[in-house]
mmCIF file of C-alpha atoms (C1' of nucleotides) in Angstrom:
data_model
loop_
_atom_site.group_PDB
_atom_site.id
_atom_site.type_symbol
_atom_site.label_atom_id
_atom_site.label_comp_id
_atom_site.label_asym_id
_atom_site.label_seq_id
_atom_site.Cartn_x
_atom_site.Cartn_y
_atom_site.Cartn_z
ATOM 1 C CA UNK A 1 -9.026 -3.146 19.498
ATOM 2 C CA UNK A 2 -12.184 -4.481 17.871
ATOM 3 C CA UNK A 3 -13.598 -3.931 14.387
ATOM 4 C CA UNK A 4 -15.733 -0.980 15.372
ATOM 5 C CA UNK A 5 -12.883 0.889 16.974
ATOM 6 C CA UNK A 6 -10.700 0.224 13.965
ATOM 7 C CA UNK A 7 -13.421 1.647 11.725
ATOM 8 C CA UNK A 8 -13.711 4.780 13.757
ATOM 9 C CA UNK A 9 -9.976 5.333 13.600
ATOM 10 C CA UNK A 10 -9.793 4.615 9.872
ATOM 11 C CA UNK A 11 -12.650 6.967 9.142
ATOM 12 C CA UNK A 12 -11.026 9.671 11.236
ATOM 13 C CA UNK A 13 -7.827 9.431 9.224
ATOM 14 C CA UNK A 14 -9.636 9.209 5.899
ATOM 15 C CA UNK A 15 -10.033 12.913 5.404
ATOM 16 C CA UNK A 16 -7.379 15.293 4.106
ATOM 17 C CA UNK A 17 -7.892 17.870 6.827
ATOM 18 C CA UNK A 18 -7.773 15.373 9.608
ATOM 19 C CA UNK A 19 -4.885 13.377 8.229
ATOM 20 C CA UNK A 20 -2.852 16.562 7.812
ATOM 21 C CA UNK A 21 -3.712 17.753 11.321
ATOM 22 C CA UNK A 22 -2.671 14.438 12.794
ATOM 23 C CA UNK A 23 0.606 14.581 10.974
ATOM 24 C CA UNK A 24 1.207 18.080 12.245
ATOM 25 C CA UNK A 25 0.597 16.961 15.797
ATOM 26 C CA UNK A 26 2.976 14.002 15.396
ATOM 27 C CA UNK A 27 5.602 16.461 14.197
ATOM 28 C CA UNK A 28 5.065 18.614 17.268
ATOM 29 C CA UNK A 29 5.281 15.820 19.793
ATOM 30 C CA UNK A 30 5.533 15.985 22.700
ATOM 31 C CA UNK A 31 4.764 19.722 22.998
ATOM 32 C CA UNK A 32 1.502 19.692 21.031
ATOM 33 C CA UNK A 33 -0.229 22.589 19.345
ATOM 34 C CA UNK A 34 -3.115 24.806 20.290
ATOM 35 C CA UNK A 35 -6.385 24.346 18.524
ATOM 36 C CA UNK A 36 -6.060 27.870 17.125
ATOM 37 C CA UNK A 37 -2.665 27.066 15.587
ATOM 38 C CA UNK A 38 -4.167 24.008 13.924
ATOM 39 C CA UNK A 39 -7.081 26.058 12.612
ATOM 40 C CA UNK A 40 -4.657 28.502 11.005
ATOM 41 C CA UNK A 41 -2.794 25.696 9.364
ATOM 42 C CA UNK A 42 -5.971 24.111 8.023
ATOM 43 C CA UNK A 43 -7.254 27.160 6.173
ATOM 44 C CA UNK A 44 -10.784 26.304 7.247
ATOM 45 C CA UNK A 45 -13.099 28.138 9.566
ATOM 46 C CA UNK A 46 -12.842 27.582 13.266
ATOM 47 C CA UNK A 47 -16.153 25.781 13.548
ATOM 48 C CA UNK A 48 -15.416 23.434 10.664
ATOM 49 C CA UNK A 49 -12.040 22.530 11.976
ATOM 50 C CA UNK A 50 -13.506 22.023 15.466
ATOM 51 C CA UNK A 51 -15.829 19.367 14.131
ATOM 52 C CA UNK A 52 -12.855 17.575 12.465
ATOM 53 C CA UNK A 53 -10.973 17.737 15.730
ATOM 54 C CA UNK A 54 -13.896 16.188 17.532
ATOM 55 C CA UNK A 55 -13.766 13.248 15.113
ATOM 56 C CA UNK A 56 -10.091 12.765 15.778
ATOM 57 C CA UNK A 57 -10.605 13.034 19.543
ATOM 58 C CA UNK A 58 -13.446 10.510 19.463
ATOM 59 C CA UNK A 59 -11.154 8.113 17.705
ATOM 60 C CA UNK A 60 -8.412 8.665 20.304
ATOM 61 C CA UNK A 61 -6.041 10.124 17.713
ATOM 62 C CA UNK A 62 -5.712 13.371 19.589
ATOM 63 C CA UNK A 63 -5.952 14.190 23.253
ATOM 64 C CA UNK A 64 -6.607 17.691 24.583
ATOM 65 C CA UNK A 65 -5.199 19.404 27.634
ATOM 66 C CA UNK A 66 -6.255 22.787 28.926
ATOM 67 C CA UNK A 67 -3.411 25.241 29.359
ATOM 68 C CA UNK A 68 -4.703 28.579 30.431
ATOM 69 C CA UNK A 69 -7.056 29.800 27.816
ATOM 70 C CA UNK A 70 -5.569 27.499 25.189
ATOM 71 C CA UNK A 71 -6.565 24.009 24.328
ATOM 72 C CA UNK A 72 -3.391 22.100 23.640
ATOM 73 C CA UNK A 73 -3.781 19.139 21.285
ATOM 74 C CA UNK A 74 -1.440 16.150 21.230
ATOM 75 C CA UNK A 75 -1.211 13.198 18.857
ATOM 76 C CA UNK A 76 -2.557 9.912 20.181
ATOM 77 C CA UNK A 77 0.298 7.776 18.890
ATOM 78 C CA UNK A 78 -0.737 4.798 20.952
ATOM 79 C CA UNK A 79 -4.033 4.754 19.098
ATOM 80 C CA UNK A 80 -2.181 4.660 15.739
ATOM 81 C CA UNK A 81 0.011 1.883 16.983
ATOM 82 C CA UNK A 82 -3.039 -0.144 18.078
ATOM 83 C CA UNK A 83 -4.627 0.350 14.677
ATOM 84 C CA UNK A 84 -1.478 -0.832 12.925
ATOM 85 C CA UNK A 85 -1.214 -3.812 15.169
ATOM 86 C CA UNK A 86 -4.825 -4.656 14.304
ATOM 87 C CA UNK A 87 -4.167 -4.303 10.629
ATOM 88 C CA UNK A 88 -0.963 -6.301 10.858
ATOM 89 C CA UNK A 89 -2.613 -9.194 12.624
ATOM 90 C CA UNK A 90 -5.334 -9.063 10.084
ATOM 91 C CA UNK A 91 -2.769 -9.145 7.333
ATOM 92 C CA UNK A 92 -0.746 -11.988 8.726
ATOM 93 C CA UNK A 93 -3.563 -14.172 9.768
ATOM 94 C CA UNK A 94 -1.129 -16.401 11.582
ATOM 95 C CA UNK A 95 1.068 -16.798 8.593
ATOM 96 C CA UNK A 96 4.509 -15.259 9.041
ATOM 97 C CA UNK A 97 5.334 -15.291 5.334
ATOM 98 C CA UNK A 98 2.821 -12.455 4.889
ATOM 99 C CA UNK A 99 3.951 -10.485 7.922
ATOM 100 C CA UNK A 100 7.673 -10.551 7.468
ATOM 101 C CA UNK A 101 7.890 -8.301 4.424
ATOM 102 C CA UNK A 102 5.710 -5.909 6.331
ATOM 103 C CA UNK A 103 8.091 -5.834 9.315
ATOM 104 C CA UNK A 104 11.042 -5.490 6.978
ATOM 105 C CA UNK A 105 9.428 -2.411 5.418
ATOM 106 C CA UNK A 106 8.845 -0.906 8.845
ATOM 107 C CA UNK A 107 12.298 -1.380 10.260
ATOM 108 C CA UNK A 108 13.590 1.084 7.748
ATOM 109 C CA UNK A 109 12.594 3.973 10.012
ATOM 110 C CA UNK B 1 2.845 6.346 -1.518
ATOM 111 C CA UNK B 2 1.677 9.985 -1.283
ATOM 112 C CA UNK B 3 -1.047 11.558 0.819
ATOM 113 C CA UNK B 4 -3.762 11.211 -1.737
ATOM 114 C CA UNK B 5 -3.117 7.452 -2.223
ATOM 115 C CA UNK B 6 -3.122 6.979 1.503
ATOM 116 C CA UNK B 7 -6.454 8.767 1.782
ATOM 117 C CA UNK B 8 -8.000 6.555 -0.913
ATOM 118 C CA UNK B 9 -6.823 3.429 0.923
ATOM 119 C CA UNK B 10 -7.957 4.663 4.341
ATOM 120 C CA UNK B 11 -11.348 5.547 2.986
ATOM 121 C CA UNK B 12 -11.676 2.238 1.346
ATOM 122 C CA UNK B 13 -11.018 0.460 4.617
ATOM 123 C CA UNK B 14 -13.255 2.749 6.629
ATOM 124 C CA UNK B 15 -16.483 0.958 5.901
ATOM 125 C CA UNK B 16 -17.688 -2.214 7.680
ATOM 126 C CA UNK B 17 -18.568 -4.034 4.459
ATOM 127 C CA UNK B 18 -15.301 -3.264 2.804
ATOM 128 C CA UNK B 19 -13.122 -3.947 5.843
ATOM 129 C CA UNK B 20 -14.871 -7.279 6.378
ATOM 130 C CA UNK B 21 -14.489 -8.223 2.697
ATOM 131 C CA UNK B 22 -10.795 -7.433 2.768
ATOM 132 C CA UNK B 23 -10.303 -9.484 5.902
ATOM 133 C CA UNK B 24 -12.106 -12.394 4.208
ATOM 134 C CA UNK B 25 -9.797 -12.096 1.212
ATOM 135 C CA UNK B 26 -6.744 -12.031 3.374
ATOM 136 C CA UNK B 27 -7.923 -15.203 5.086
ATOM 137 C CA UNK B 28 -8.344 -16.870 1.701
ATOM 138 C CA UNK B 29 -4.954 -15.938 0.349
ATOM 139 C CA UNK B 30 -3.553 -17.016 -2.050
ATOM 140 C CA UNK B 31 -6.609 -18.716 -3.547
ATOM 141 C CA UNK B 32 -8.932 -15.771 -3.466
ATOM 142 C CA UNK B 33 -12.686 -15.779 -3.611
ATOM 143 C CA UNK B 34 -15.269 -15.201 -6.318
ATOM 144 C CA UNK B 35 -17.254 -11.985 -6.245
ATOM 145 C CA UNK B 36 -20.414 -14.022 -5.756
ATOM 146 C CA UNK B 37 -19.034 -15.744 -2.665
ATOM 147 C CA UNK B 38 -18.194 -12.340 -1.214
ATOM 148 C CA UNK B 39 -21.619 -11.064 -2.037
ATOM 149 C CA UNK B 40 -23.164 -13.958 -0.123
ATOM 150 C CA UNK B 41 -20.986 -13.256 2.842
ATOM 151 C CA UNK B 42 -21.890 -9.572 2.841
ATOM 152 C CA UNK B 43 -25.634 -9.971 3.005
ATOM 153 C CA UNK B 44 -26.037 -7.020 0.647
ATOM 154 C CA UNK B 45 -27.384 -6.951 -2.878
ATOM 155 C CA UNK B 46 -25.114 -7.809 -5.687
ATOM 156 C CA UNK B 47 -25.100 -4.249 -7.046
ATOM 157 C CA UNK B 48 -24.363 -2.667 -3.721
ATOM 158 C CA UNK B 49 -21.519 -4.994 -3.013
ATOM 159 C CA UNK B 50 -20.128 -4.482 -6.472
ATOM 160 C CA UNK B 51 -19.776 -0.761 -5.829
ATOM 161 C CA UNK B 52 -17.909 -1.523 -2.587
ATOM 162 C CA UNK B 53 -15.630 -3.851 -4.505
ATOM 163 C CA UNK B 54 -14.918 -1.089 -6.980
ATOM 164 C CA UNK B 55 -13.772 1.170 -4.151
ATOM 165 C CA UNK B 56 -11.434 -1.521 -2.834
ATOM 166 C CA UNK B 57 -10.118 -2.171 -6.326
ATOM 167 C CA UNK B 58 -9.497 1.467 -6.999
ATOM 168 C CA UNK B 59 -7.462 1.625 -3.766
ATOM 169 C CA UNK B 60 -5.455 -1.447 -4.808
ATOM 170 C CA UNK B 61 -6.711 -3.444 -1.883
ATOM 171 C CA UNK B 62 -8.128 -6.103 -4.125
ATOM 172 C CA UNK B 63 -7.120 -7.365 -7.500
ATOM 173 C CA UNK B 64 -9.386 -9.257 -9.867
ATOM 174 C CA UNK B 65 -8.643 -12.135 -12.200
ATOM 175 C CA UNK B 66 -11.069 -13.673 -14.561
ATOM 176 C CA UNK B 67 -11.427 -17.445 -14.278
ATOM 177 C CA UNK B 68 -14.055 -18.771 -16.622
ATOM 178 C CA UNK B 69 -17.345 -17.076 -15.736
ATOM 179 C CA UNK B 70 -16.101 -16.176 -12.293
ATOM 180 C CA UNK B 71 -14.263 -13.109 -11.153
ATOM 181 C CA UNK B 72 -11.780 -14.151 -8.555
ATOM 182 C CA UNK B 73 -10.796 -11.489 -6.057
ATOM 183 C CA UNK B 74 -7.565 -11.461 -4.150
ATOM 184 C CA UNK B 75 -6.296 -9.261 -1.322
ATOM 185 C CA UNK B 76 -3.778 -6.607 -2.253
ATOM 186 C CA UNK B 77 -1.545 -7.109 0.737
ATOM 187 C CA UNK B 78 1.256 -5.066 -0.749
ATOM 188 C CA UNK B 79 -1.068 -2.072 -0.696
ATOM 189 C CA UNK B 80 -1.802 -2.580 2.983
ATOM 190 C CA UNK B 81 1.880 -2.889 3.632
ATOM 191 C CA UNK B 82 2.577 0.362 1.814
ATOM 192 C CA UNK B 83 -0.116 2.110 3.829
ATOM 193 C CA UNK B 84 1.323 0.882 7.091
ATOM 194 C CA UNK B 85 4.810 1.954 6.081
ATOM 195 C CA UNK B 86 3.413 5.398 5.244
ATOM 196 C CA UNK B 87 1.674 5.598 8.604
ATOM 197 C CA UNK B 88 4.719 4.367 10.457
ATOM 198 C CA UNK B 89 7.009 6.862 8.894
ATOM 199 C CA UNK B 90 4.461 9.475 9.729
ATOM 200 C CA UNK B 91 4.414 8.286 13.303
ATOM 201 C CA UNK B 92 8.100 8.120 13.729
ATOM 202 C CA UNK B 93 8.989 11.368 12.053
ATOM 203 C CA UNK B 94 12.651 10.383 12.290
ATOM 204 C CA UNK B 95 12.511 9.690 15.946
ATOM 205 C CA UNK B 96 13.179 6.092 16.876
ATOM 206 C CA UNK B 97 11.733 6.366 20.346
ATOM 207 C CA UNK B 98 8.262 6.659 18.776
ATOM 208 C CA UNK B 99 8.732 3.952 16.290
ATOM 209 C CA UNK B 100 10.251 1.207 18.479
ATOM 210 C CA UNK B 101 7.160 0.404 20.549
ATOM 211 C CA UNK B 102 5.287 0.194 17.275
ATOM 212 C CA UNK B 103 7.699 -2.389 15.898
ATOM 213 C CA UNK B 104 7.658 -4.261 19.199
ATOM 214 C CA UNK B 105 3.882 -4.511 18.967
ATOM 215 C CA UNK B 106 4.091 -5.883 15.474
ATOM 216 C CA UNK B 107 6.670 -8.558 16.009
ATOM 217 C CA UNK B 108 4.199 -10.382 18.103
ATOM 218 C CA UNK B 109 2.681 -11.911 14.952
ATOM 219 C "C1'" DT C 1 -16.067 44.680 36.114
ATOM 220 C "C1'" DT C 2 -15.612 44.981 31.338
ATOM 221 C "C1'" DC C 3 -13.586 43.474 27.280
ATOM 222 C "C1'" DA C 4 -11.309 40.430 24.190
ATOM 223 C "C1'" DT C 5 -9.771 35.763 23.016
ATOM 224 C "C1'" DC C 6 -10.328 30.773 22.486
ATOM 225 C "C1'" DC C 7 -13.035 27.218 21.332
ATOM 226 C "C1'" DA C 8 -17.344 24.158 21.406
ATOM 227 C "C1'" DT C 9 -22.002 23.768 19.863
ATOM 228 C "C1'" DC C 10 -26.185 24.821 17.147
ATOM 229 C "C1'" DG C 11 -28.914 25.198 12.905
ATOM 230 C "C1'" DA C 12 -29.071 25.462 7.993
ATOM 231 C "C1'" DC C 13 -27.299 24.256 3.663
ATOM 232 C "C1'" DT C 14 -24.632 21.628 0.249
ATOM 233 C "C1'" DT C 15 -22.129 17.789 -1.088
ATOM 234 C "C1'" DT C 16 -20.985 13.087 -1.014
ATOM 235 C "C1'" DA C 17 -21.740 8.161 0.036
ATOM 236 C "C1'" DA C 18 -24.655 4.160 0.396
ATOM 237 C "C1'" DT C 19 -28.289 1.360 -1.119
ATOM 238 C "C1'" DC C 20 -31.423 -0.735 -4.180
ATOM 239 C "C1'" DG C 21 -33.840 -2.437 -8.495
ATOM 240 C "C1'" DA C 22 -33.403 -2.721 -13.234
ATOM 241 C "C1'" DT C 23 -30.788 -3.297 -17.302
ATOM 242 C "C1'" DG C 24 -26.721 -4.694 -20.034
ATOM 243 C "C1'" DT C 25 -22.748 -7.675 -21.249
ATOM 244 C "C1'" DA C 26 -20.051 -11.571 -21.421
ATOM 245 C "C1'" DA C 27 -19.235 -16.391 -20.638
ATOM 246 C "C1'" DT C 28 -21.023 -21.142 -20.038
ATOM 247 C "C1'" DC C 29 -24.302 -24.870 -20.505
ATOM 248 C "C1'" DC C 30 -27.998 -27.460 -22.955
ATOM 249 C "C1'" DG D 1 -29.047 -20.718 -31.051
ATOM 250 C "C1'" DG D 2 -31.373 -20.011 -26.596
ATOM 251 C "C1'" DA D 3 -31.284 -20.138 -21.726
ATOM 252 C "C1'" DT D 4 -28.659 -19.320 -17.607
ATOM 253 C "C1'" DT D 5 -25.239 -17.563 -14.586
ATOM 254 C "C1'" DA D 6 -21.893 -13.942 -13.013
ATOM 255 C "C1'" DC D 7 -21.001 -9.493 -12.656
ATOM 256 C "C1'" DA D 8 -20.784 -4.347 -13.856
ATOM 257 C "C1'" DT D 9 -23.204 -0.150 -14.674
ATOM 258 C "C1'" DC D 10 -27.109 3.139 -14.595
ATOM 259 C "C1'" DG D 11 -30.677 5.989 -12.353
ATOM 260 C "C1'" DA D 12 -33.141 7.168 -8.389
ATOM 261 C "C1'" DT D 13 -33.674 7.550 -3.575
ATOM 262 C "C1'" DT D 14 -32.204 7.952 1.110
ATOM 263 C "C1'" DA D 15 -28.714 8.697 4.711
ATOM 264 C "C1'" DA D 16 -24.473 10.790 6.296
ATOM 265 C "C1'" DA D 17 -20.567 14.046 6.147
ATOM 266 C "C1'" DG D 18 -18.756 18.435 5.437
ATOM 267 C "C1'" DT D 19 -18.994 23.388 5.571
ATOM 268 C "C1'" DC D 20 -20.209 27.787 7.269
ATOM 269 C "C1'" DG D 21 -22.068 31.745 10.112
ATOM 270 C "C1'" DA D 22 -23.764 32.776 14.467
ATOM 271 C "C1'" DT D 23 -24.165 32.069 19.399
ATOM 272 C "C1'" DG D 24 -22.513 31.038 24.013
ATOM 273 C "C1'" DG D 25 -19.484 29.672 27.867
ATOM 274 C "C1'" DA D 26 -15.072 29.851 29.625
ATOM 275 C "C1'" DT D 27 -10.617 32.167 30.753
ATOM 276 C "C1'" DG D 28 -7.356 35.842 31.072
ATOM 277 C "C1'" DA D 29 -6.278 40.929 30.292
ATOM 278 C "C1'" DA D 30 -7.196 45.798 31.065
#
DNA sequence: TTCATCCATCGACTTTAATCGATGTAATCC
DNA sequence: GGATTACATCGATTAAAGTCGATGGATGAA
């Protein structure tokens, strides 16, 4: 995970439609959802949502799998984990006193 | 931390200049850096960087403190921590099997 | 084979973000 | 008081992102 990758992931998440779609996909793990189902949830047109999906896919936050005529989308949780690791290392900067409260906050879930 | 706050923070980080500035400020914790020093590091004009700094401040990723004629900027690590907690809860969705590898990756630092 | 469905891509338009130079304001120094 | 430094804000320009309707290529159904 380098800076450019992190920026692509951050930019992908930094849009209400895309953040919501990603959250939906996390909720539906590991089954995934069809693109059409996500379009319906978004309230946007098919073409608009498709471009958002392309942004998420480019960032590795969703992966697609063809099932018959449907395109099943799944959340790329590994990508999110890598982003968080990147941010955490950034945050700590080698100093545990900064990182520990972060870990404490995360163990809650 | 609600969705809107998270979006503001994500958007603030999703720019090379702002991400770099935030990382610099983390590195200089807890002393902070003057705005001018950050401008020099950025290579941008003072006015351009100032607008980026305003975005970071609005997101809570930097906090300013006046010291004489200088404006000392410090990293808002709590805000980053809150974002990561938000993302992690999102990721887990109540299921530990998704969260555990994330925590394992974070304990490295 | 024909038709309908699912979805990506294209082209045009609108909105938003980024960048800069110039100006203004406040604090410090002489 | 006058000059200087540090920084924010304004206005204008340019670049990028978001949105939509329309088109086209698959795939499965009739």
